Short mmCIF file of C-alpha atoms in Angstrom, two decimals:
data_model
loop_
_atom_site.label_atom_id
_atom_site.label_comp_id
_atom_site.label_asym_id
_atom_site.label_seq_id
_atom_site.Cartn_x
_atom_site.Cartn_y
_atom_site.Cartn_z
CA MET V 1 -31.80 20.05 17.00
CA SER V 2 -30.77 23.34 15.39
CA LEU V 3 -28.95 23.14 12.06
CA HIS V 4 -27.79 26.74 12.56
CA LYS V 5 -25.99 25.84 15.79
CA ILE V 6 -24.47 22.76 14.16
CA TRP V 7 -23.21 25.02 11.37
CA LEU V 8 -21.66 27.45 13.88
CA VAL V 9 -19.80 24.63 15.64
CA LEU V 10 -18.75 23.16 12.27
CA LYS V 11 -17.52 26.55 11.07
CA ARG V 12 -15.55 27.17 14.26
CA GLU V 13 -13.95 23.70 14.17
CA TYR V 14 -13.11 23.97 10.48
CA LEU V 15 -11.64 27.48 10.47
CA THR V 16 -9.65 26.89 13.64
CA ARG V 17 -7.98 23.82 12.16
CA VAL V 18 -7.58 25.04 8.58
CA LYS V 19 -5.82 28.22 9.67
CA SER V 20 -3.40 26.33 11.92
CA LYS V 21 0.22 25.96 10.89
CA SER V 22 0.09 22.18 11.23
CA PHE V 23 -2.72 21.90 8.66
CA ILE V 24 -0.92 24.14 6.17
CA ILE V 25 2.39 22.32 6.61
CA ILE V 26 0.88 18.82 6.30
CA THR V 27 -1.23 19.82 3.30
CA ALA V 28 1.78 21.31 1.52
CA LEU V 29 4.42 18.74 2.49
CA THR V 30 2.42 15.58 1.79
CA PRO V 31 2.36 16.11 -2.03
CA LEU V 32 6.02 17.11 -1.95
CA ALA V 33 6.82 13.98 0.04
CA PHE V 34 4.88 11.95 -2.55
CA VAL V 35 6.89 13.50 -5.40
CA ALA V 36 10.14 12.87 -3.52
CA PHE V 37 9.12 9.28 -2.86
CA MET V 38 8.30 8.66 -6.52
CA GLY V 39 11.57 10.31 -7.52
CA ILE V 40 13.49 8.00 -5.21
CA ILE V 41 11.68 4.97 -6.64
CA VAL V 42 12.52 6.05 -10.21
CA PHE V 43 16.14 6.77 -9.25
CA ILE V 44 16.51 3.36 -7.64
CA SER V 45 14.91 1.70 -10.67
CA ILE V 46 17.25 3.30 -13.23
CA SER V 47 20.45 3.38 -11.17
CA GLU V 48 22.98 0.62 -11.11
CA THR V 49 22.75 -0.80 -7.60
CA GLU V 50 24.65 -4.05 -7.98
CA VAL V 51 28.33 -4.17 -7.07
CA GLU V 52 29.94 -6.81 -9.26
CA LYS V 53 31.56 -9.70 -7.40
CA ARG V 54 34.52 -11.78 -8.57
CA ILE V 55 33.75 -15.50 -8.40
CA GLY V 56 36.43 -18.07 -9.15
CA ILE V 57 35.30 -21.26 -10.91
CA LEU V 58 37.30 -24.40 -10.14
CA ASP V 59 35.92 -26.44 -13.02
CA GLU V 60 36.51 -30.19 -13.07
CA THR V 61 34.19 -30.56 -16.08
CA ASP V 62 36.26 -28.33 -18.40
CA VAL V 63 33.06 -27.00 -19.99
CA LEU V 64 30.94 -25.14 -17.42
CA VAL V 65 33.42 -22.36 -16.76
CA GLU V 66 33.33 -21.32 -20.42
CA ARG V 67 29.56 -21.09 -20.35
CA LEU V 68 29.62 -19.04 -17.14
CA VAL V 69 32.21 -16.65 -18.54
CA GLU V 70 30.02 -16.19 -21.62
CA LEU V 71 27.12 -15.26 -19.36
CA ASN V 72 29.13 -12.76 -17.30
CA GLU V 73 32.83 -12.35 -18.03
CA THR V 74 33.20 -9.76 -15.26
CA ARG V 75 31.85 -11.99 -12.51
CA TYR V 76 33.32 -15.41 -13.38
CA PHE V 77 36.86 -16.47 -14.21
CA ASP V 78 38.75 -19.75 -14.35
CA VAL V 79 40.78 -20.75 -11.29
CA SER V 80 41.04 -24.46 -12.12
CA ASP V 81 44.84 -24.27 -11.87
CA ARG V 82 44.75 -23.33 -8.17
CA GLU V 83 44.39 -25.34 -4.99
CA ILE V 84 41.33 -25.00 -2.76
CA GLU V 85 43.43 -23.82 0.19
CA GLU V 86 44.86 -21.05 -1.97
CA LEU V 87 41.34 -19.99 -2.97
CA ARG V 88 40.18 -19.99 0.65
CA ASP V 89 43.11 -17.73 1.60
CA GLU V 90 42.20 -15.31 -1.21
CA VAL V 91 38.58 -15.17 -0.04
CA MET V 92 39.67 -14.49 3.54
CA ALA V 93 42.07 -11.79 2.33
CA GLY V 94 39.35 -10.14 0.26
CA GLU V 95 41.18 -10.70 -3.01
CA LEU V 96 38.38 -12.98 -4.16
CA ASP V 97 34.68 -12.68 -3.32
CA GLY V 98 34.06 -16.41 -3.59
CA TYR V 99 34.67 -19.63 -5.46
CA ILE V 100 32.68 -22.62 -6.70
CA VAL V 101 33.88 -26.16 -7.33
CA LEU V 102 32.03 -27.76 -10.25
CA SER V 103 32.22 -31.51 -10.83
CA ASP V 104 30.54 -33.80 -13.36
CA SER V 105 27.95 -34.80 -10.75
CA VAL V 106 26.49 -31.30 -11.09
CA ILE V 107 25.61 -32.12 -14.69
CA GLU V 108 24.90 -35.85 -14.51
CA HIS V 109 23.17 -36.11 -11.11
CA SER V 110 21.89 -32.54 -10.50
CA LYS V 111 24.07 -32.20 -7.42
CA SER V 112 23.97 -28.69 -6.00
CA PRO V 113 27.40 -27.02 -6.02
CA THR V 114 28.59 -24.93 -3.08
CA LEU V 115 29.50 -21.26 -3.24
CA VAL V 116 32.19 -20.41 -0.70
CA HIS V 117 32.26 -16.66 -0.20
CA GLY V 118 33.05 -13.95 2.29
CA GLY V 119 29.42 -13.25 3.21
CA SER V 120 28.89 -10.09 1.17
CA GLY V 121 26.58 -9.64 -1.80
CA GLY V 122 23.12 -10.19 -0.40
CA LEU V 123 20.13 -12.01 -1.86
CA SER V 124 20.37 -10.52 -5.35
CA PHE V 125 23.96 -11.73 -5.70
CA LEU V 126 23.14 -15.29 -4.61
CA SER V 127 20.07 -15.35 -6.85
CA ALA V 128 22.10 -14.18 -9.86
CA VAL V 129 24.80 -16.83 -9.33
CA ARG V 130 22.18 -19.54 -8.88
CA SER V 131 20.42 -18.48 -12.07
CA ASP V 132 23.67 -18.44 -14.07
CA LEU V 133 24.60 -21.93 -12.85
CA ARG V 134 21.20 -23.30 -13.79
CA GLU V 135 21.46 -21.89 -17.29
CA ALA V 136 25.02 -23.14 -17.79
CA VAL V 137 24.19 -26.66 -16.56
CA ARG V 138 21.00 -26.77 -18.65
CA GLU V 139 22.85 -25.79 -21.83
CA GLU V 140 25.51 -28.43 -21.21
CA ARG V 141 22.89 -31.11 -20.66
CA LEU V 142 21.17 -30.20 -23.90
CA THR V 143 24.50 -30.34 -25.72
CA ARG V 144 25.34 -33.77 -24.33
CA GLN V 145 21.95 -35.06 -25.45
CA ASN V 146 22.57 -33.73 -28.98
CA VAL V 147 19.38 -31.69 -28.87
CA SER V 148 18.65 -29.91 -32.15
CA ASP V 149 18.39 -26.15 -32.45
CA GLU V 150 14.64 -26.47 -33.08
CA ILE V 151 14.16 -28.28 -29.78
CA ARG V 152 16.33 -25.69 -28.02
CA ASP V 153 14.12 -22.94 -29.37
CA ILE V 154 11.02 -24.74 -28.12
CA PHE V 155 12.66 -25.23 -24.72
CA ASP V 156 13.62 -21.57 -24.47
CA THR V 157 10.20 -20.30 -25.54
CA ARG V 158 8.23 -18.58 -22.79
CA THR V 159 4.59 -18.08 -23.69
CA GLY V 160 3.24 -14.76 -22.49
CA LEU V 161 -0.31 -13.61 -21.98
CA GLU V 162 -1.92 -10.45 -23.27
CA ALA V 163 -5.20 -9.47 -21.66
CA ILE V 164 -7.96 -7.39 -23.23
CA LYS V 165 -10.90 -6.11 -21.22
CA LEU V 166 -14.27 -6.29 -22.97
CA THR V 167 -16.69 -3.54 -22.00
CA GLU V 168 -19.88 -2.08 -23.39
CA GLU V 169 -17.77 0.53 -25.18
CA GLY V 170 -15.69 -2.20 -26.83
CA GLU V 171 -12.26 -3.73 -26.25
CA SER V 172 -9.59 -1.98 -24.21
CA GLU V 173 -6.17 -2.81 -22.83
CA ASP V 174 -6.32 -4.64 -19.52
CA ASN V 175 -4.71 -2.83 -16.59
CA THR V 176 -5.43 -5.32 -13.81
CA VAL V 177 -2.06 -4.95 -12.10
CA PHE V 178 -2.21 -1.17 -11.94
CA ALA V 179 -5.90 -1.19 -10.98
CA SER V 180 -5.34 -3.71 -8.17
CA ALA V 181 -2.42 -1.70 -6.82
CA LEU V 182 -4.47 1.50 -7.04
CA GLY V 183 -7.37 -0.08 -5.15
CA PHE V 184 -5.02 -1.33 -2.45
CA VAL V 185 -3.46 2.13 -2.06
CA LEU V 186 -6.85 3.87 -1.94
CA GLY V 187 -7.98 1.40 0.71
CA LEU V 188 -4.89 2.20 2.77
CA LEU V 189 -5.53 5.93 2.38
CA ILE V 190 -9.04 5.47 3.77
CA PHE V 191 -7.63 3.37 6.62
CA PHE V 192 -5.06 5.99 7.58
CA GLY V 193 -7.53 8.82 6.96
CA ILE V 194 -10.15 7.37 9.29
CA PHE V 195 -7.60 6.81 12.03
CA PHE V 196 -5.79 10.13 11.60
CA TYR V 197 -8.85 12.37 11.39
CA GLY V 198 -10.79 10.27 13.91
CA ALA V 199 -7.95 10.67 16.39
CA LEU V 200 -7.88 14.40 15.57
CA LEU V 201 -11.57 14.63 16.47
CA MET V 202 -11.05 12.68 19.69
CA ARG V 203 -8.12 14.87 20.76
CA SER V 204 -10.14 17.99 19.96
CA VAL V 205 -12.95 16.86 22.27
CA ILE V 206 -10.49 15.91 25.03
CA GLU V 207 -8.62 19.23 24.78
CA GLU V 208 -11.77 21.34 24.97
CA LYS V 209 -13.14 19.18 27.76
CA THR V 210 -9.89 19.49 29.74
CA ASN V 211 -9.77 23.27 29.21
CA ARG V 212 -13.44 23.54 30.29
CA VAL V 213 -14.28 25.18 26.97
CA LEU V 214 -17.07 22.69 26.43
CA GLU V 215 -18.83 23.82 29.57
CA VAL V 216 -19.25 27.28 28.03
CA ILE V 217 -20.27 25.90 24.64
CA ALA V 218 -22.68 23.37 26.15
CA SER V 219 -24.55 26.17 27.92
CA SER V 220 -25.88 27.36 24.55
CA VAL V 221 -25.58 24.27 22.35
CA LYS V 222 -27.06 20.83 22.90
CA PRO V 223 -24.53 17.97 23.20
CA ILE V 224 -25.90 16.31 20.06
CA GLU V 225 -25.54 19.58 18.11
CA LEU V 226 -22.03 19.98 19.42
CA MET V 227 -21.15 16.42 18.45
CA PHE V 228 -22.54 16.77 14.91
CA GLY V 229 -20.82 20.11 14.46
CA LYS V 230 -17.39 18.84 15.51
CA LEU V 231 -17.81 15.63 13.53
CA PHE V 232 -18.68 17.37 10.27
CA GLY V 233 -16.12 20.08 10.95
CA VAL V 234 -13.28 17.54 11.07
CA LEU V 235 -14.80 15.73 8.08
CA SER V 236 -14.71 19.01 6.12
CA ILE V 237 -11.04 19.36 7.00
CA ALA V 238 -10.35 15.85 5.72
CA LEU V 239 -12.26 16.42 2.48
CA THR V 240 -10.42 19.72 1.97
CA GLN V 241 -7.05 18.05 2.28
CA PHE V 242 -8.01 15.10 0.08
CA GLY V 243 -9.48 17.50 -2.49
CA ILE V 244 -6.23 19.49 -2.62
CA TRP V 245 -4.19 16.31 -2.97
CA ILE V 246 -6.43 14.94 -5.73
CA LEU V 247 -6.13 18.20 -7.65
CA PHE V 248 -2.37 18.06 -7.15
CA TYR V 249 -2.26 14.48 -8.47
CA THR V 250 -4.36 15.45 -11.49
CA GLY V 251 -2.18 18.46 -12.28
CA LEU V 252 1.00 16.46 -11.76
CA SER V 253 -0.25 13.72 -14.09
CA ILE V 254 -1.07 16.24 -16.83
CA ALA V 255 2.29 17.99 -16.44
CA ALA V 256 4.35 14.80 -16.14
CA ALA V 257 2.88 13.02 -19.17
CA PRO V 258 4.75 15.03 -21.87
CA ILE V 259 7.93 15.01 -19.78
CA ALA V 260 7.75 11.23 -19.41
CA ALA V 261 7.12 10.89 -23.15
CA MET V 262 10.19 13.03 -23.93
CA ILE V 263 12.37 10.92 -21.61
CA VAL V 264 11.09 7.65 -23.11
CA ASP V 265 11.59 8.94 -26.67
CA ALA V 266 15.14 10.01 -25.83
CA GLN V 267 15.89 6.57 -24.40
CA MET V 268 14.40 4.91 -27.48
CA ASP V 269 16.54 7.00 -29.83
CA SER V 270 19.69 5.90 -28.01
CA LEU V 271 18.88 2.20 -28.41
CA PRO V 272 19.63 0.09 -31.47
CA GLU V 273 16.62 -0.37 -33.78
CA GLU V 274 16.15 -4.05 -32.84
CA ALA V 275 16.41 -3.37 -29.11
CA ALA V 276 14.09 -0.39 -29.34
CA SER V 277 11.39 -2.54 -30.89
CA GLU V 278 11.49 -4.83 -27.84
CA ALA V 279 11.82 -2.08 -25.27
CA PHE V 280 9.16 -0.31 -23.26
CA ASP V 281 6.11 0.70 -25.26
CA PRO V 282 5.03 4.29 -24.41
CA ALA V 283 1.44 3.30 -25.15
CA MET V 284 1.51 1.32 -21.90
CA LEU V 285 1.30 4.65 -20.08
CA ASP V 286 -2.32 4.85 -21.22
CA ASN V 287 -3.11 2.03 -18.79
CA LEU V 288 -2.07 4.24 -15.87
CA VAL V 289 -4.95 6.65 -16.43
CA ILE V 290 -7.34 6.72 -13.48
CA GLU V 291 -11.05 7.02 -14.12
CA PRO V 292 -12.53 10.09 -12.37
CA ALA V 293 -15.30 7.88 -10.95
CA ILE V 294 -12.69 6.17 -8.77
CA PHE V 295 -12.02 9.44 -6.94
CA ILE V 296 -15.78 9.96 -6.46
CA TYR V 297 -16.15 6.50 -4.94
CA PHE V 298 -13.05 7.12 -2.83
CA LEU V 299 -14.49 10.29 -1.33
CA LEU V 300 -17.91 8.66 -0.85
CA PHE V 301 -16.58 5.63 1.02
CA PHE V 302 -14.17 7.73 3.04
CA PHE V 303 -17.09 10.03 3.94
CA LEU V 304 -19.27 7.15 5.14
CA GLY V 305 -16.43 5.30 6.85
CA PHE V 306 -15.36 8.43 8.68
CA LEU V 307 -18.93 9.08 9.89
CA ILE V 308 -19.18 5.57 11.31
CA TYR V 309 -15.87 5.55 13.15
CA SER V 310 -15.67 9.23 14.07
CA ALA V 311 -18.88 8.91 16.10
CA LEU V 312 -17.06 6.32 18.21
CA PHE V 313 -13.95 8.49 18.43
CA ALA V 314 -16.05 11.46 19.58
CA ALA V 315 -17.85 9.34 22.18
CA ILE V 316 -14.54 8.03 23.54
CA GLY V 317 -13.11 11.56 23.68
CA ALA V 318 -16.16 12.80 25.62
CA ALA V 319 -16.01 9.90 28.08
CA VAL V 320 -12.39 10.39 29.24
CA ASP V 321 -10.28 13.21 30.65
CA ASN V 322 -6.97 12.41 28.89
CA GLU V 323 -5.56 10.37 26.02
CA GLN V 324 -4.14 7.70 28.33
CA ASP V 325 -7.65 6.73 29.43
CA THR V 326 -8.70 6.08 25.82
CA GLN V 327 -6.57 2.92 25.54
CA GLN V 328 -9.17 0.60 27.07
CA PHE V 329 -11.77 1.70 24.51
CA MET V 330 -9.60 1.80 21.38
CA PRO V 331 -9.97 -1.93 20.55
CA ILE V 332 -13.67 -1.24 19.91
CA VAL V 333 -12.66 1.13 17.13
CA GLY V 334 -9.42 -0.50 16.07
CA LEU V 335 -10.33 -4.18 15.74
CA PRO V 336 -12.76 -4.03 12.77
CA ILE V 337 -10.76 -1.45 10.86
CA PHE V 338 -7.50 -3.34 11.36
CA ILE V 339 -9.19 -6.51 10.15
CA ALA V 340 -10.26 -4.61 7.03
CA TYR V 341 -6.69 -3.34 6.63
CA PHE V 342 -5.18 -6.84 6.77
CA LEU V 343 -7.85 -8.29 4.47
CA ASN V 344 -7.17 -5.60 1.87
CA THR V 345 -4.33 -7.70 0.45
CA LYS V 346 -6.69 -10.65 -0.02
CA VAL V 347 -9.21 -8.37 -1.71
CA MET V 348 -6.52 -7.07 -4.07
CA GLN V 349 -5.50 -10.63 -5.02
CA ALA V 350 -9.01 -12.07 -5.41
CA PRO V 351 -11.59 -9.26 -5.58
CA ASP V 352 -14.43 -11.58 -6.66
CA SER V 353 -14.04 -14.20 -3.93
CA SER V 354 -16.77 -14.79 -1.36
CA LEU V 355 -14.58 -13.33 1.39
CA SER V 356 -13.90 -10.17 -0.65
CA ILE V 357 -17.59 -9.71 -1.38
CA PHE V 358 -18.52 -10.13 2.29
CA VAL V 359 -15.93 -7.72 3.69
CA SER V 360 -16.79 -5.17 0.99
CA ILE V 361 -20.46 -5.22 2.01
CA PHE V 362 -20.09 -5.58 5.80
CA PRO V 363 -20.39 -1.95 6.98
CA LEU V 364 -17.43 -1.91 9.40
CA THR V 365 -14.97 -3.18 6.77
CA SER V 366 -16.68 -1.87 3.64
CA PRO V 367 -15.03 1.61 3.51
CA ILE V 368 -11.59 0.10 2.96
CA ASN V 369 -12.37 -3.08 1.04
CA MET V 370 -15.09 -1.92 -1.34
CA ILE V 371 -12.92 0.80 -2.89
CA SER V 372 -10.25 -1.86 -3.53
CA ARG V 373 -12.79 -4.02 -5.35
CA ILE V 374 -14.21 -1.12 -7.36
CA ALA V 375 -10.73 -0.17 -8.59
CA SER V 376 -9.64 -3.71 -9.46
CA THR V 377 -12.76 -5.43 -10.81
CA SER V 378 -16.30 -4.85 -12.10
CA VAL V 379 -18.44 -4.75 -8.97
CA PRO V 380 -22.18 -5.30 -9.51
CA ALA V 381 -24.18 -2.15 -8.85
CA TRP V 382 -26.41 -3.89 -6.30
CA GLN V 383 -23.40 -4.72 -4.11
CA ILE V 384 -22.26 -1.09 -4.08
CA ILE V 385 -25.79 0.10 -3.27
CA VAL V 386 -26.24 -2.47 -0.48
CA SER V 387 -22.85 -1.53 0.95
CA ILE V 388 -23.72 2.18 0.99
CA LEU V 389 -27.17 1.60 2.54
CA LEU V 390 -25.74 -0.64 5.27
CA MET V 391 -23.08 1.94 6.12
CA ILE V 392 -25.73 4.67 6.36
CA LEU V 393 -27.88 2.53 8.67
CA THR V 394 -24.81 1.60 10.72
CA PHE V 395 -23.90 5.26 11.07
CA PHE V 396 -27.32 6.16 12.47
CA GLY V 397 -27.18 3.21 14.87
CA ILE V 398 -23.69 4.05 16.13
CA MET V 399 -24.56 7.74 16.23
CA TRP V 400 -27.53 6.99 18.48
CA LEU V 401 -25.28 5.09 20.92
CA ALA V 402 -22.44 7.61 20.68
CA ALA V 403 -24.78 10.56 21.28
CA ARG V 404 -26.05 9.01 24.52
CA ILE V 405 -22.48 8.52 25.74
CA TYR V 406 -21.45 11.97 24.52
CA ARG V 407 -24.22 13.94 26.25
CA VAL V 408 -23.33 12.46 29.66
CA GLY V 409 -19.59 12.08 29.32
CA ILE V 410 -19.00 15.60 28.00
CA LEU V 411 -19.60 17.05 31.47
CA MET V 412 -18.10 14.20 33.53
CA TYR V 413 -14.74 14.90 35.18
CA GLY V 414 -12.34 13.21 37.53
CA LYS V 415 -13.41 9.59 37.02
CA LYS V 416 -12.10 7.04 34.59
CA PRO V 417 -15.23 5.46 33.08
CA SER V 418 -15.65 1.72 32.67
CA PHE V 419 -17.68 -0.24 30.16
CA LYS V 420 -20.33 -0.58 32.87
CA ASP V 421 -20.51 3.21 33.13
CA LEU V 422 -20.91 3.56 29.38
CA ALA V 423 -23.74 1.02 29.39
CA LYS V 424 -25.42 2.99 32.19
CA TRP V 425 -25.09 6.26 30.23
CA ILE V 426 -26.66 4.60 27.16
CA ARG V 427 -29.64 3.37 29.21
CA GLN V 428 -30.26 6.78 30.80
#
């Protein structure tokens, strides 16, 4: 096997793809799409999305309506002087969004009242009304029981939890939520990356096979050299794109930090002193810093995961004449990686469970699940090492099988291969 010929194939595959318009457009638009997505999320978070509804309260208790009006004087108002039929007509006419009849049984026997409304408002509206009713009924019950202010304070107290992570360097703020979310996202990126670039490799093989380009190339390059060259060529494309995006993220984080601080400071200055002391703490932004080692692990596990699955993609592309014929073989590639994708949520929730440890070490699911564990918890070094070694061994095993299929299938035309044919090619 000639490394020089592998390099020539790699160089050709890489330069052909990198210079294409599709590569340039995707590489440029993906960060812009990310910025636009984050901008939309921020806009939605800070914008007022709720349309206030007008709810009439027909109060037979003479006390609950006052409490509800205190909670939200725009939403609730007293309609105790009206008949139910009149209220129903107003709801049907759109003059009233809904009404609630409140009796003493709501307070004494915890009977659930009924909201009669026109159907608009959605889940957030119903949840808000339900929450307001619970608070109003609770306060009235406490009043009727002559509960002291001290007991009320105890009842209203909600104990929080502050977490501190203890490391060899000392104590630091815990960022479990952000770290778990980051690990989940990185796992998804590896999942989509393996499928996207693996499919790109498979289509490349099919296109060149269909155009009979491979016949010319195979006359001077061995099939195994051709396979390695194309595989590492597409891998280089993937690493180039990921490298550009990581640099973009790093630059964006550096540039956005002072801007975010200015916005937060401006918001703080506009708040009253008491409210500002309870508002968002800018120091919390320090928890959103990503350790550079995470990106190194991300590239490493993507590299190994791509090698494992791309060998299968290349073998499938060499065995068929068109993309339609690949469908019967795709479950071989798709099943383990989709299992890893679905288990990624479990790994994010419980990264130290036995299931999480197993799927992060098992070589076919490790690329996606191990990076999630590394980001969200302290993974023992031996588990990372075992995972990497198993993936390397798995790659060589799959590469051996894929190369046997590739060398025969690359020059086979006109016949849709079966699993029996693939087994025969492997034995030859």
